[in-house]
Amino acid sequence: MTKYKIEKMKALGMSLEEFLEYENEKKKASDLRRKIGNKKYYELKAFNMTVDEMKKYLLQKEEEKEIINHLGYYQ
């Protein structure tokens, strides 16, 4: 861990485990934002969704699209 990250961890008042989890969540959020775009990410974030909930929601929407395309119409 770099000196900068150690200082940041201390400034946030986190333990090592909490800080590593915090960094992991930031990375997941950044990856998701790159995939879906900032606008869509912040729209979902407005609903107080976690990154994992957002991924689950987006996968569910994609599955619904595939079913609708397969059937050819909305029910």
Tab-separated table of C-alpha atoms in Angstrom:
chain	number	residue	atom	x	y	z
A	1	MET	CA	0.000	0.000	0.000
A	2	THR	CA	1.316	3.394	-0.910
A	3	LYS	CA	2.041	6.149	1.571
A	4	TYR	CA	-0.789	8.205	0.052
A	5	LYS	CA	-3.324	5.418	0.652
A	6	ILE	CA	-2.167	4.954	4.231
A	7	GLU	CA	-2.618	8.675	4.878
A	8	LYS	CA	-6.040	8.602	3.244
A	9	MET	CA	-7.060	5.608	5.369
A	10	LYS	CA	-6.022	7.443	8.532
A	11	ALA	CA	-7.817	10.627	7.440
A	12	LEU	CA	-11.022	8.649	6.890
A	13	GLY	CA	-10.586	6.941	10.258
A	14	MET	CA	-10.906	3.450	8.815
A	15	SER	CA	-9.298	0.168	9.694
A	16	LEU	CA	-7.323	-1.653	7.003
A	17	GLU	CA	-10.222	-4.026	6.231
A	18	GLU	CA	-12.721	-1.163	5.969
A	19	PHE	CA	-10.394	0.799	3.723
A	20	LEU	CA	-9.788	-2.166	1.408
A	21	GLU	CA	-13.553	-2.711	1.128
A	22	TYR	CA	-14.007	1.030	0.438
A	23	GLU	CA	-11.382	0.899	-2.341
A	24	ASN	CA	-12.993	-2.229	-3.819
A	25	GLU	CA	-16.425	-0.540	-3.930
A	26	LYS	CA	-14.906	2.529	-5.602
A	27	LYS	CA	-13.290	0.335	-8.255
A	28	LYS	CA	-16.541	-1.539	-8.921
A	29	ALA	CA	-18.434	1.748	-9.198
A	30	SER	CA	-15.833	3.158	-11.581
A	31	ASP	CA	-15.993	0.050	-13.786
A	32	LEU	CA	-19.784	0.181	-13.874
A	33	ARG	CA	-19.779	3.903	-14.735
A	34	ARG	CA	-17.462	3.209	-17.655
A	35	LYS	CA	-19.807	0.491	-18.932
A	36	ILE	CA	-23.164	2.245	-18.580
A	37	GLY	CA	-22.159	5.914	-18.625
A	38	ASN	CA	-22.247	8.597	-15.968
A	39	LYS	CA	-25.828	9.701	-16.622
A	40	LYS	CA	-27.330	6.222	-16.176
A	41	TYR	CA	-25.059	5.519	-13.186
A	42	TYR	CA	-26.170	8.653	-11.339
A	43	GLU	CA	-29.831	8.014	-12.203
A	44	LEU	CA	-29.555	4.633	-10.511
A	45	LYS	CA	-27.500	6.082	-7.662
A	46	ALA	CA	-30.370	8.527	-7.003
A	47	PHE	CA	-32.438	5.487	-5.982
A	48	ASN	CA	-29.809	4.697	-3.301
A	49	MET	CA	-28.770	1.492	-5.021
A	50	THR	CA	-25.452	-0.129	-4.254
A	51	VAL	CA	-23.174	-1.092	-7.123
A	52	ASP	CA	-24.168	-4.742	-6.792
A	53	GLU	CA	-27.874	-3.839	-6.817
A	54	MET	CA	-27.307	-1.740	-9.948
A	55	LYS	CA	-25.594	-4.643	-11.706
A	56	LYS	CA	-28.413	-7.006	-10.741
A	57	TYR	CA	-31.029	-4.488	-11.954
A	58	LEU	CA	-29.249	-3.985	-15.286
A	59	LEU	CA	-28.890	-7.737	-15.841
A	60	GLN	CA	-32.575	-8.203	-15.101
A	61	LYS	CA	-33.506	-5.473	-17.606
A	62	GLU	CA	-31.268	-7.091	-20.227
A	63	GLU	CA	-32.950	-10.470	-19.660
A	64	GLU	CA	-36.382	-8.829	-20.012
A	65	LYS	CA	-35.285	-7.265	-23.324
A	66	GLU	CA	-34.154	-10.663	-24.627
A	67	ILE	CA	-37.497	-12.244	-23.702
A	68	ILE	CA	-39.449	-9.423	-25.360
A	69	ASN	CA	-37.300	-9.683	-28.503
A	70	HIS	CA	-37.818	-13.433	-28.562
A	71	LEU	CA	-41.597	-13.083	-28.217
A	72	GLY	CA	-41.751	-10.138	-30.557
A	73	TYR	CA	-44.142	-8.036	-28.497
A	74	TYR	CA	-44.892	-6.662	-25.051
A	75	GLN	CA	-47.287	-8.588	-22.865
